[in-house]
Short mmCIF file of C-alpha atoms in Angstrom, two decimals:
data_model
loop_
_atom_site.label_atom_id
_atom_site.label_comp_id
_atom_site.label_asym_id
_atom_site.label_seq_id
_atom_site.Cartn_x
_atom_site.Cartn_y
_atom_site.Cartn_z
CA MET V 1 53.56 28.55 -31.30
CA LEU V 2 53.84 24.96 -30.16
CA GLU V 3 52.42 25.84 -26.76
CA LYS V 4 49.40 27.48 -28.39
CA HIS V 5 48.88 24.46 -30.65
CA ASN V 6 49.21 22.12 -27.66
CA ALA V 7 46.62 24.14 -25.72
CA GLU V 8 44.21 23.95 -28.66
CA LEU V 9 44.63 20.18 -28.87
CA GLU V 10 44.05 19.81 -25.14
CA ALA V 11 40.89 21.92 -25.38
CA LYS V 12 39.65 19.79 -28.30
CA LEU V 13 40.46 16.59 -26.40
CA LYS V 14 38.61 17.88 -23.31
CA LYS V 15 35.61 18.81 -25.42
CA GLN V 16 35.70 15.41 -27.10
CA ASN V 17 35.79 13.67 -23.73
CA GLU V 18 32.81 15.73 -22.57
CA LEU V 19 30.91 14.82 -25.73
CA GLU V 20 31.72 11.14 -25.27
CA ALA V 21 30.51 11.32 -21.66
CA LYS V 22 27.26 12.97 -22.80
CA VAL V 23 26.74 10.32 -25.48
CA LYS V 24 27.35 7.59 -22.92
CA TRP V 25 24.86 9.22 -20.53
CA PHE V 26 22.20 9.46 -23.26
CA GLU V 27 22.80 5.82 -24.18
CA GLU V 28 22.29 4.84 -20.52
CA GLN V 29 19.07 6.84 -20.32
CA PHE V 30 17.81 5.28 -23.55
CA ARG V 31 18.51 1.72 -22.36
CA LEU V 32 16.91 2.46 -18.98
CA LEU V 33 13.80 3.86 -20.69
CA GLN V 34 13.59 0.82 -22.96
CA GLN V 35 13.96 -1.47 -19.97
CA LYS V 36 11.17 0.33 -18.07
CA ARG V 37 8.86 0.22 -21.10
CA PHE V 38 9.38 -3.30 -22.33
CA SER V 39 11.13 -5.39 -19.69
CA PHE V 40 10.12 -6.79 -16.32
CA SER V 41 9.89 -4.28 -13.47
CA SER V 42 11.20 -6.76 -10.90
CA GLU V 43 14.43 -5.77 -9.17
CA LYS V 44 15.37 -9.34 -8.25
CA THR V 45 19.01 -10.11 -8.86
CA ASN V 46 20.12 -12.98 -11.05
CA PRO V 47 21.42 -15.71 -8.67
CA ASP V 48 24.62 -15.97 -10.73
CA GLN V 49 25.28 -12.26 -10.19
CA LEU V 50 24.54 -12.56 -6.46
CA GLU V 51 27.48 -14.87 -5.88
CA LEU V 52 29.91 -13.29 -8.34
CA PHE V 53 32.11 -11.83 -5.58
CA ASN V 54 31.46 -14.11 -2.64
CA GLU V 55 30.98 -17.61 -4.01
CA ILE V 56 34.02 -19.18 -2.33
CA GLU V 57 33.39 -17.63 1.09
CA LYS V 58 29.70 -18.48 1.01
CA GLU V 59 29.96 -22.05 -0.19
CA ALA V 60 33.04 -23.15 1.77
CA ASN V 61 32.41 -25.48 4.76
CA PRO V 62 35.59 -27.06 6.22
CA GLU V 63 33.58 -29.39 8.48
CA LEU V 64 31.73 -31.00 5.58
CA PRO V 65 33.16 -34.51 4.84
CA GLU V 66 34.09 -35.55 1.33
CA PRO V 67 31.22 -37.36 -0.39
CA THR V 68 31.59 -41.11 -0.93
CA LEU V 69 28.36 -41.66 -2.81
CA GLU V 70 26.61 -39.50 -5.35
CA SER V 71 23.34 -38.24 -3.89
CA ILE V 72 20.69 -36.88 -6.25
CA THR V 73 17.87 -34.93 -4.67
CA TYR V 74 15.05 -32.84 -6.10
CA GLN V 75 12.19 -30.75 -4.84
CA ARG V 76 8.62 -30.74 -6.00
CA ARG V 77 5.70 -28.54 -5.09
CA ARG V 78 3.39 -30.12 -2.57
CA LYS V 79 -0.14 -30.37 -3.86
CA LYS V 80 -2.54 -28.38 -1.74
CA ARG V 81 -5.50 -30.42 -0.58
CA GLY V 82 -8.87 -29.00 0.18
CA HIS V 83 -8.12 -25.63 -1.45
CA ARG V 84 -11.57 -25.41 -2.99
CA GLU V 85 -13.30 -26.23 0.29
CA THR V 86 -11.21 -23.63 2.11
CA MET V 87 -12.08 -21.02 -0.49
CA LEU V 88 -15.81 -21.68 -0.25
CA GLU V 89 -16.17 -22.26 3.50
CA ASN V 90 -17.44 -18.76 4.36
CA LEU V 91 -20.00 -18.51 1.55
CA PRO V 92 -23.72 -19.21 2.03
CA VAL V 93 -24.80 -22.55 0.60
CA GLU V 94 -27.91 -23.36 -1.39
CA THR V 95 -28.59 -27.09 -1.83
CA ILE V 96 -30.73 -28.39 -4.70
CA GLU V 97 -31.67 -32.07 -4.48
CA TYR V 98 -32.72 -34.20 -7.43
CA ARG V 99 -34.84 -37.21 -6.48
CA LEU V 100 -37.04 -39.64 -8.31
CA SER V 101 -40.74 -39.37 -7.63
CA SER V 102 -42.45 -42.28 -5.85
CA SER V 103 -43.84 -43.60 -9.12
CA GLU V 104 -40.36 -43.55 -10.68
CA GLN V 105 -38.72 -45.50 -7.82
CA VAL V 106 -39.47 -48.84 -9.45
CA CYS V 107 -36.86 -51.33 -10.66
CA SER V 108 -36.93 -51.75 -14.46
CA CYS V 109 -35.75 -55.36 -14.04
CA CYS V 110 -38.03 -56.93 -11.42
CA GLY V 111 -40.50 -54.17 -10.55
CA GLY V 112 -39.28 -53.93 -6.94
CA LYS V 113 -39.00 -50.65 -5.00
CA LEU V 114 -35.77 -48.70 -5.34
CA HIS V 115 -33.88 -47.36 -2.33
CA GLU V 116 -31.36 -44.52 -2.01
CA MET V 117 -27.98 -46.18 -2.46
CA SER V 118 -25.66 -43.12 -2.61
CA THR V 119 -25.36 -39.59 -3.98
CA GLN V 120 -23.06 -37.70 -6.26
CA MET V 121 -22.53 -33.97 -6.07
CA ARG V 122 -21.12 -31.06 -8.04
CA GLN V 123 -20.56 -27.49 -6.83
CA GLU V 124 -21.02 -24.23 -8.71
CA LEU V 125 -20.60 -20.59 -7.81
CA LYS V 126 -23.86 -18.77 -8.42
CA PHE V 127 -23.70 -15.07 -9.19
CA ILE V 128 -26.45 -12.92 -7.67
CA PRO V 129 -26.64 -9.52 -9.43
CA ALA V 130 -26.86 -6.40 -7.28
CA GLU V 131 -30.29 -4.91 -6.79
CA LEU V 132 -31.72 -1.78 -5.25
CA LYS V 133 -34.81 -1.59 -3.09
CA VAL V 134 -36.56 1.23 -1.29
CA VAL V 135 -36.54 1.05 2.51
CA LYS V 136 -39.25 3.19 4.11
CA HIS V 137 -38.58 4.16 7.71
CA VAL V 138 -41.98 4.80 9.30
CA GLN V 139 -41.75 6.30 12.77
CA TYR V 140 -44.93 6.06 14.89
CA ILE V 141 -45.93 8.82 17.28
CA TYR V 142 -48.14 8.14 20.30
CA SER V 143 -50.38 10.26 22.53
CA CYS V 144 -52.86 9.65 25.42
CA ARG V 145 -56.63 9.55 24.65
CA HIS V 146 -57.56 10.28 28.27
CA CYS V 147 -55.43 13.43 28.39
CA GLU V 148 -56.88 14.53 25.09
CA ARG V 149 -60.49 14.12 26.40
CA GLU V 150 -59.79 15.79 29.74
CA GLU V 151 -57.90 18.62 28.01
CA ILE V 152 -54.85 17.90 30.13
CA GLU V 153 -51.40 18.53 28.71
CA THR V 154 -50.97 15.64 26.32
CA PRO V 155 -47.59 13.83 26.41
CA ILE V 156 -46.26 12.84 22.99
CA VAL V 157 -44.15 9.69 22.76
CA THR V 158 -42.19 8.89 19.60
CA ALA V 159 -40.84 5.46 18.78
CA PRO V 160 -37.03 5.51 18.53
CA MET V 161 -35.60 5.43 15.02
CA PRO V 162 -31.94 5.42 13.92
CA LYS V 163 -30.68 8.74 12.55
CA PRO V 164 -29.86 8.79 8.83
CA VAL V 165 -26.37 9.08 7.43
CA GLN V 166 -27.54 12.16 5.48
CA SER V 167 -30.81 13.93 6.20
CA GLY V 168 -33.16 14.45 3.25
CA SER V 169 -31.11 12.11 1.07
CA LEU V 170 -31.73 8.72 -0.54
CA ALA V 171 -28.31 7.59 0.64
CA SER V 172 -28.39 4.70 3.10
CA PRO V 173 -25.37 3.39 5.06
CA SER V 174 -25.14 0.39 2.75
CA LEU V 175 -25.37 2.47 -0.44
CA MET V 176 -22.78 5.02 0.68
CA ALA V 177 -20.44 2.22 1.78
CA HIS V 178 -20.92 0.44 -1.56
CA ILE V 179 -20.08 3.54 -3.62
CA MET V 180 -16.98 4.26 -1.54
CA ASN V 181 -15.87 0.64 -1.72
CA GLN V 182 -16.30 0.61 -5.51
CA LYS V 183 -14.26 3.78 -6.01
CA TYR V 184 -11.60 3.66 -3.32
CA VAL V 185 -11.04 -0.09 -3.02
CA ASP V 186 -11.88 -1.38 -6.50
CA GLY V 187 -10.90 1.77 -8.43
CA LEU V 188 -14.25 2.16 -10.22
CA PRO V 189 -14.82 5.84 -11.17
CA LEU V 190 -18.15 7.49 -10.35
CA TYR V 191 -19.18 7.84 -13.99
CA ARG V 192 -19.04 4.05 -14.39
CA GLN V 193 -21.04 3.60 -11.21
CA GLU V 194 -23.55 6.07 -12.59
CA ARG V 195 -24.04 3.74 -15.58
CA GLN V 196 -24.43 0.74 -13.28
CA PHE V 197 -27.20 2.43 -11.31
CA THR V 198 -28.94 3.39 -14.55
CA ARG V 199 -28.97 -0.27 -15.62
CA LEU V 200 -30.49 -1.10 -12.22
CA GLY V 201 -33.32 1.32 -12.98
CA VAL V 202 -32.28 4.32 -10.84
CA ILE V 203 -30.80 7.51 -12.23
CA LEU V 204 -28.14 8.77 -9.82
CA SER V 205 -25.85 11.34 -11.39
CA ARG V 206 -22.14 11.28 -10.69
CA GLN V 207 -22.54 14.74 -9.13
CA THR V 208 -24.98 13.25 -6.60
CA LEU V 209 -22.60 10.38 -5.90
CA ALA V 210 -19.72 12.84 -5.45
CA ASN V 211 -21.78 14.92 -3.01
CA TRP V 212 -22.50 11.78 -0.98
CA MET V 213 -18.81 10.91 -0.85
CA ILE V 214 -17.86 14.39 0.34
CA HIS V 215 -20.63 14.41 2.95
CA GLY V 216 -19.69 10.94 4.25
CA ALA V 217 -16.04 11.95 4.54
CA ASN V 218 -16.42 15.45 5.97
CA GLN V 219 -19.35 14.72 8.28
CA TRP V 220 -18.45 11.30 9.70
CA LEU V 221 -15.15 9.75 8.61
CA ILE V 222 -13.10 12.84 9.44
CA LEU V 223 -13.88 12.18 13.11
CA LEU V 224 -12.04 8.86 12.90
CA TYR V 225 -9.32 10.42 10.75
CA ASP V 226 -8.54 13.08 13.34
CA ARG V 227 -8.54 10.54 16.17
CA MET V 228 -6.24 8.21 14.21
CA HIS V 229 -3.97 11.19 13.54
CA GLN V 230 -3.65 11.83 17.28
CA ILE V 231 -2.82 8.17 17.96
CA LEU V 232 -0.35 8.01 15.05
CA LEU V 233 1.75 10.84 16.49
CA GLU V 234 2.15 8.88 19.74
CA ASN V 235 4.28 6.24 17.96
CA ASP V 236 8.08 6.17 18.16
CA VAL V 237 8.57 5.07 14.53
CA LEU V 238 6.70 6.40 11.48
CA HIS V 239 7.06 6.05 7.72
CA ALA V 240 6.30 8.73 5.12
CA ASP V 241 6.08 9.05 1.35
CA GLU V 242 4.37 11.23 -1.24
CA THR V 243 3.02 10.98 -4.79
CA THR V 244 1.49 13.29 -7.35
CA LEU V 245 -2.19 14.10 -7.71
CA GLN V 246 -3.93 16.26 -10.30
CA VAL V 247 -6.70 18.57 -9.06
CA LEU V 248 -8.45 20.50 -11.82
CA HIS V 249 -9.96 23.49 -10.02
CA GLU V 250 -7.47 24.73 -7.47
CA PRO V 251 -7.63 28.48 -6.69
CA GLU V 252 -5.19 30.51 -8.79
CA ARG V 253 -3.55 27.40 -10.25
CA PRO V 254 -3.79 25.95 -13.78
CA ALA V 255 -5.51 22.57 -14.19
CA THR V 256 -2.21 20.97 -15.22
CA SER V 257 -0.51 21.83 -11.91
CA LYS V 258 0.91 19.00 -9.84
CA SER V 259 -0.57 18.54 -6.40
CA TYR V 260 0.54 15.92 -3.89
CA LEU V 261 -0.90 13.21 -1.70
CA TRP V 262 1.31 12.66 1.34
CA LEU V 263 1.31 9.32 3.15
CA TYR V 264 2.08 8.80 6.83
CA ARG V 265 1.85 5.43 8.49
CA SER V 266 2.86 3.43 11.55
CA GLY V 267 5.76 0.99 11.63
CA LYS V 268 5.91 -2.55 12.98
CA GLU V 269 4.60 -1.58 16.40
CA GLY V 270 1.40 0.15 17.52
CA PRO V 271 -2.03 -0.14 15.89
CA PRO V 272 -1.62 -0.31 12.08
CA THR V 273 -2.51 3.18 10.86
CA ILE V 274 -2.34 4.66 7.35
CA LEU V 275 -3.20 8.32 6.77
CA TYR V 276 -3.19 10.35 3.54
CA ASP V 277 -2.98 14.13 3.39
CA TYR V 278 -3.78 16.20 0.29
CA GLN V 279 -1.63 19.29 -0.26
CA GLU V 280 -1.09 21.61 -3.22
CA THR V 281 2.71 21.42 -3.06
CA ARG V 282 5.60 19.15 -2.15
CA SER V 283 6.97 21.64 0.35
CA GLY V 284 8.49 20.13 3.47
CA LYS V 285 6.32 22.50 5.51
CA ASN V 286 3.39 20.15 4.82
CA ALA V 287 5.18 17.27 6.57
CA GLU V 288 6.24 19.64 9.36
CA LYS V 289 2.63 20.67 9.95
CA PHE V 290 1.15 17.17 9.79
CA LEU V 291 3.78 15.68 12.09
CA SER V 292 3.68 18.51 14.61
CA GLY V 293 4.19 16.97 18.05
CA PHE V 294 5.80 13.76 16.79
CA LYS V 295 9.20 12.87 18.22
CA GLY V 296 11.00 9.75 17.07
CA TYR V 297 12.30 8.02 13.97
CA LEU V 298 10.87 8.95 10.56
CA GLN V 299 11.68 6.51 7.73
CA VAL V 300 11.64 8.20 4.30
CA ASP V 301 13.31 8.20 0.90
CA GLY V 302 15.99 10.74 0.02
CA TYR V 303 13.65 13.74 -0.42
CA ALA V 304 15.16 16.76 1.36
CA GLY V 305 11.76 18.23 2.30
CA TYR V 306 11.58 15.97 5.36
CA HIS V 307 14.51 17.84 6.89
CA LYS V 308 12.02 20.56 7.84
CA VAL V 309 10.37 18.25 10.38
CA PRO V 310 11.82 19.10 13.81
CA ASP V 311 12.59 16.68 16.65
CA VAL V 312 12.82 13.61 14.39
CA LYS V 313 15.67 11.40 13.25
CA LEU V 314 15.41 10.52 9.56
CA VAL V 315 15.98 6.89 8.55
CA GLY V 316 17.13 6.20 5.00
CA CYS V 317 15.81 3.61 2.56
CA TRP V 318 18.13 0.87 1.30
CA ALA V 319 15.59 -0.16 -1.32
CA HIS V 320 16.16 3.18 -3.05
CA ALA V 321 19.94 2.76 -2.79
CA ARG V 322 19.78 -0.75 -4.18
CA ARG V 323 17.45 0.33 -7.01
CA LYS V 324 20.03 2.80 -8.28
CA PHE V 325 22.70 0.10 -8.58
CA ASP V 326 20.14 -2.13 -10.26
CA GLU V 327 19.44 0.63 -12.79
CA ALA V 328 23.18 1.21 -13.28
CA LEU V 329 23.47 -2.44 -14.24
CA LYS V 330 20.45 -2.39 -16.54
CA VAL V 331 21.65 0.61 -18.57
CA LEU V 332 24.70 -1.36 -19.71
CA PRO V 333 24.58 -3.46 -22.87
CA SER V 334 23.84 -7.07 -21.97
CA SER V 335 27.27 -8.17 -23.25
CA LYS V 336 29.05 -5.88 -20.78
CA ARG V 337 27.03 -6.50 -17.61
CA MET V 338 29.49 -9.12 -16.32
CA THR V 339 32.63 -7.25 -17.44
CA SER V 340 32.64 -3.46 -17.46
CA GLY V 341 29.50 -3.62 -15.33
CA ALA V 342 31.33 -5.41 -12.53
CA ALA V 343 31.38 -2.28 -10.35
CA ALA V 344 27.58 -1.96 -10.50
CA ASN V 345 27.34 -5.67 -9.75
CA GLU V 346 29.59 -5.29 -6.75
CA GLY V 347 27.55 -2.38 -5.37
CA LEU V 348 24.40 -4.44 -5.86
CA HIS V 349 26.06 -7.33 -4.07
CA TYR V 350 26.71 -5.24 -0.95
CA CYS V 351 23.04 -4.22 -0.86
CA ASN V 352 21.92 -7.80 -1.33
CA GLN V 353 24.06 -8.90 1.61
CA LEU V 354 22.23 -6.44 3.87
CA PHE V 355 18.82 -7.58 2.68
CA ARG V 356 19.77 -11.23 3.09
CA ILE V 357 20.68 -10.58 6.73
CA GLU V 358 17.35 -8.79 7.26
CA ARG V 359 15.37 -11.73 5.86
CA ASN V 360 16.97 -13.99 8.45
CA LEU V 361 16.04 -11.54 11.24
CA LYS V 362 12.42 -11.12 10.22
CA GLU V 363 10.91 -13.13 13.08
CA VAL V 364 13.27 -12.23 15.92
CA SER V 365 12.67 -9.70 18.71
CA PRO V 366 13.78 -6.05 18.28
CA LYS V 367 16.53 -6.57 20.86
CA GLU V 368 17.98 -9.58 19.06
CA ARG V 369 17.63 -7.83 15.69
CA TYR V 370 19.64 -4.89 17.03
CA GLU V 371 22.40 -7.17 18.32
CA GLN V 372 22.57 -9.20 15.10
CA ARG V 373 22.74 -6.06 12.99
CA ILE V 374 25.71 -4.76 14.97
CA GLU V 375 27.46 -8.11 14.60
CA ARG V 376 26.60 -8.92 10.97
CA SER V 377 25.38 -5.80 9.12
CA LYS V 378 27.83 -3.23 10.48
CA PRO V 379 30.95 -4.93 8.97
CA VAL V 380 29.18 -5.04 5.58
CA LEU V 381 28.36 -1.33 5.86
CA ASN V 382 31.96 -0.45 6.76
CA ALA V 383 33.27 -2.38 3.76
CA PHE V 384 30.64 -0.85 1.50
CA LEU V 385 31.53 2.70 2.58
CA ALA V 386 35.22 2.11 1.87
CA TRP V 387 34.29 0.71 -1.56
CA LEU V 388 32.06 3.71 -2.33
CA LYS V 389 34.85 6.19 -1.56
CA ILE V 390 37.24 4.34 -3.88
CA GLN V 391 34.71 4.07 -6.69
CA GLU V 392 33.76 7.74 -6.38
CA GLN V 393 37.19 8.65 -7.78
CA LYS V 394 36.86 6.27 -10.74
CA VAL V 395 33.41 6.90 -12.25
CA LEU V 396 31.77 9.84 -13.97
CA PRO V 397 29.44 11.61 -11.50
CA LYS V 398 26.58 11.91 -14.00
CA SER V 399 26.67 8.28 -15.11
CA ALA V 400 24.10 5.87 -13.69
CA LEU V 401 26.76 4.22 -11.52
CA GLY V 402 28.08 7.62 -10.45
CA GLN V 403 24.61 8.71 -9.40
CA ALA V 404 24.12 5.50 -7.41
CA ILE V 405 27.41 6.05 -5.58
CA THR V 406 26.67 9.74 -4.96
CA TYR V 407 23.21 8.90 -3.60
CA CYS V 408 24.65 6.43 -1.09
CA LEU V 409 27.39 8.80 0.06
CA ASN V 410 25.01 11.75 0.40
CA GLN V 411 22.47 9.65 2.31
CA TRP V 412 24.97 7.62 4.33
CA ASP V 413 24.21 9.21 7.70
CA LYS V 414 20.54 8.26 7.24
CA LEU V 415 21.16 4.85 5.65
CA VAL V 416 23.00 3.59 8.74
CA VAL V 417 20.41 4.79 11.29
CA PHE V 418 18.57 1.44 11.10
CA LEU V 419 21.43 0.00 13.19
CA GLU V 420 20.33 2.09 16.19
CA ASP V 421 17.01 0.38 16.98
CA GLY V 422 15.72 -3.11 16.26
CA ARG V 423 12.24 -1.70 15.58
CA LEU V 424 13.51 0.16 12.52
CA GLU V 425 13.36 -1.35 9.05
CA ILE V 426 16.04 -1.40 6.42
CA ASP V 427 13.81 0.19 3.78
CA ASN V 428 10.71 2.31 3.33
CA ASN V 429 8.82 -0.36 1.38
CA ARG V 430 6.08 -0.29 4.02
CA SER V 431 5.15 3.20 2.80
CA GLU V 432 5.49 2.29 -0.87
CA ARG V 433 3.10 -0.65 -0.41
CA SER V 434 0.60 1.60 1.34
CA ILE V 435 0.65 4.29 -1.33
CA LYS V 436 0.34 1.77 -4.17
CA PRO V 437 -3.49 1.38 -3.94
CA PHE V 438 -3.87 5.11 -4.52
CA VAL V 439 -1.42 5.03 -7.46
CA ILE V 440 -3.34 2.14 -9.06
CA GLY V 441 -6.71 3.81 -8.43
CA ARG V 442 -5.40 7.05 -9.95
CA LYS V 443 -4.95 5.27 -13.28
CA ASN V 444 -8.72 4.72 -13.39
CA TRP V 445 -10.14 8.03 -12.17
CA LEU V 446 -7.13 10.15 -13.25
CA PHE V 447 -7.82 13.32 -11.23
CA SER V 448 -9.88 15.07 -8.56
CA ASN V 449 -12.16 17.92 -9.55
CA THR V 450 -11.76 20.28 -6.59
CA PRO V 451 -9.60 20.59 -3.44
CA ARG V 452 -12.71 19.69 -1.42
CA SER V 453 -13.09 16.37 -3.22
CA ALA V 454 -9.32 15.72 -3.00
CA LYS V 455 -9.42 16.17 0.78
CA ALA V 456 -12.46 13.88 1.02
CA SER V 457 -10.66 11.25 -1.07
CA ALA V 458 -7.64 11.43 1.24
CA ILE V 459 -9.88 10.83 4.26
CA ILE V 460 -11.73 7.91 2.66
CA TYR V 461 -8.51 6.29 1.45
CA SER V 462 -7.14 6.59 4.99
CA ILE V 463 -10.12 4.76 6.48
CA VAL V 464 -10.32 1.93 3.92
CA GLU V 465 -6.56 1.28 3.80
CA THR V 466 -6.28 1.28 7.59
CA ALA V 467 -9.27 -1.08 7.69
CA LYS V 468 -7.54 -3.47 5.26
CA GLU V 469 -4.31 -3.25 7.26
CA ASN V 470 -6.25 -4.34 10.36
CA GLY V 471 -7.88 -7.31 8.62
CA LEU V 472 -11.31 -5.72 8.03
CA ASN V 473 -13.62 -5.94 5.04
CA PRO V 474 -13.79 -2.30 3.85
CA TYR V 475 -17.41 -2.45 2.69
CA TYR V 476 -18.83 -3.96 5.87
CA TYR V 477 -16.69 -1.69 8.03
CA LEU V 478 -17.86 1.44 6.19
CA ARG V 479 -21.47 0.29 6.41
CA TYR V 480 -21.08 -0.26 10.15
CA LEU V 481 -19.58 3.21 10.57
CA PHE V 482 -22.41 4.95 8.72
CA GLU V 483 -24.94 3.04 10.80
CA LYS V 484 -23.15 3.71 14.10
CA LEU V 485 -21.62 7.20 13.90
CA PRO V 486 -24.88 9.17 13.49
CA ASN V 487 -26.22 7.48 16.64
CA ILE V 488 -23.40 7.78 19.18
CA ASP V 489 -22.00 10.63 21.26
CA LEU V 490 -19.23 11.90 19.02
CA THR V 491 -17.80 14.09 21.77
CA ASP V 492 -17.02 11.01 23.86
CA LYS V 493 -13.53 9.82 22.95
CA ASN V 494 -14.22 6.36 24.40
CA ASP V 495 -17.26 5.86 22.13
CA LEU V 496 -15.20 6.94 19.13
CA ASP V 497 -12.34 4.60 20.04
CA LYS V 498 -14.79 1.67 20.01
CA VAL V 499 -15.33 2.05 16.25
CA LEU V 500 -11.65 2.52 15.25
CA PRO V 501 -10.34 -0.13 12.82
CA TRP V 502 -8.34 -1.97 15.50
CA SER V 503 -11.10 -1.95 18.12
CA LYS V 504 -11.86 -5.34 19.70
CA THR V 505 -15.58 -4.46 19.95
CA LEU V 506 -16.25 -4.33 16.20
CA PRO V 507 -18.92 -6.78 15.01
CA THR V 508 -17.73 -10.03 13.45
CA VAL V 509 -19.24 -9.13 10.09
CA CYS V 510 -16.57 -6.43 9.65
CA ILE V 511 -13.70 -8.91 9.91
CA ASP V 512 -12.11 -10.33 6.77
CA PHE V 513 -10.92 -13.63 8.24
CA LYS V 514 -8.83 -14.55 5.19
CA ASN V 515 -6.80 -11.33 5.37
CA LEU V 516 -6.18 -10.92 9.07
CA PRO V 517 -2.75 -9.42 9.87
CA LYS V 518 -0.21 -12.06 10.84
#
């Protein structure tokens, strides 16, 4: 009887513990949701928390002599001089002079003639509204009068004229570039551009604008996209990421289905290249197909789909690992973050140590970075792994801290790969920065209508983001492409390479001098 009663009590206690764990998990999720909704999104660590576990070791310096005098120092921000002039130096200048007429240049005191003593000046930025104008391309055709009179075969000579970006269309290179720049760089949806054109006196429906975008992408820009794809696969190090995309009219799929935009980009070395690829699913087969022929390091987050890519070595992302410890700290009540939250703080501290080392190695050569990582980062990683294994036995697996620890242990073989090569990065933030423009733009235009338009958008985004990465002005570069591509031999790889975003033969007008890559 007592044994039965004892078993019942143990079962109740176990159930109570499970309920308490669930309540704690829901409280963590609630606090994390509140933090994401109402607090700052920055993941910067409080300086006081940074040194919680290493203050003595970091600050100690046996060689420092004891102070004999109190020294008070402070820092102040240096005032930038000439900022306005630097900002305005590349803009055209219109000068308006205000002078007295000859009859007014008379002294009111003695009646003598006045002379120009000095000037004073103010500067303003003048806004010039956009305008549309019709450009008529008139091509003259010539023949020989003598041959006509003598009834000889008459040669016909036609004056050369550039080919249009789209035959039978009102679209010019500048107009197509402007519409693409507005939508894919500035995030302005086509229906708003439609209203702008109406106010300028021309009715261009959003359907017409969409057709132009698809034609520009599928007829011309895809040629650069495919060539950039070939060059991208020749790199030794690539980064990848993916995000959701809604496409309304996909065959045999409801409008609410999630589609995906995959991002692939170059690392520190090689020509800066950013490519987007629209796919209906998040299947790893999409990455396998796109990266066919690539052999090297692939830096990604923890998504398992990338395991399908053959002949690559996956590199983990410490930013993701650190973020989970940051979240584990944020889900705790503020009063407990320095007490019961010490474990999350300690895990965050290990991550911060690694990132601090990386900041100091930012400007060194890959060889020196590799050597310094072995000397400085590897001991931190060994200590962190030992700590993770101890903490794994102490925390609930489904808690925020438990999930952070489990993530690190499951991803450990990928998280330590960055030690192998100085060209590798400690995180995949390069990909996250590159996919951010699409994520921001998606908030404005919300969805794509058809798979055809989604593919065109992926191509256009690839061109404009790669252009920005190479220090080009997207509008002027697109305009140059739509002027050049219809009039060159597209089967000649050398001609095509001359208009790629990193080509040294691009006209100066395409270069954005204030945003050149460092």
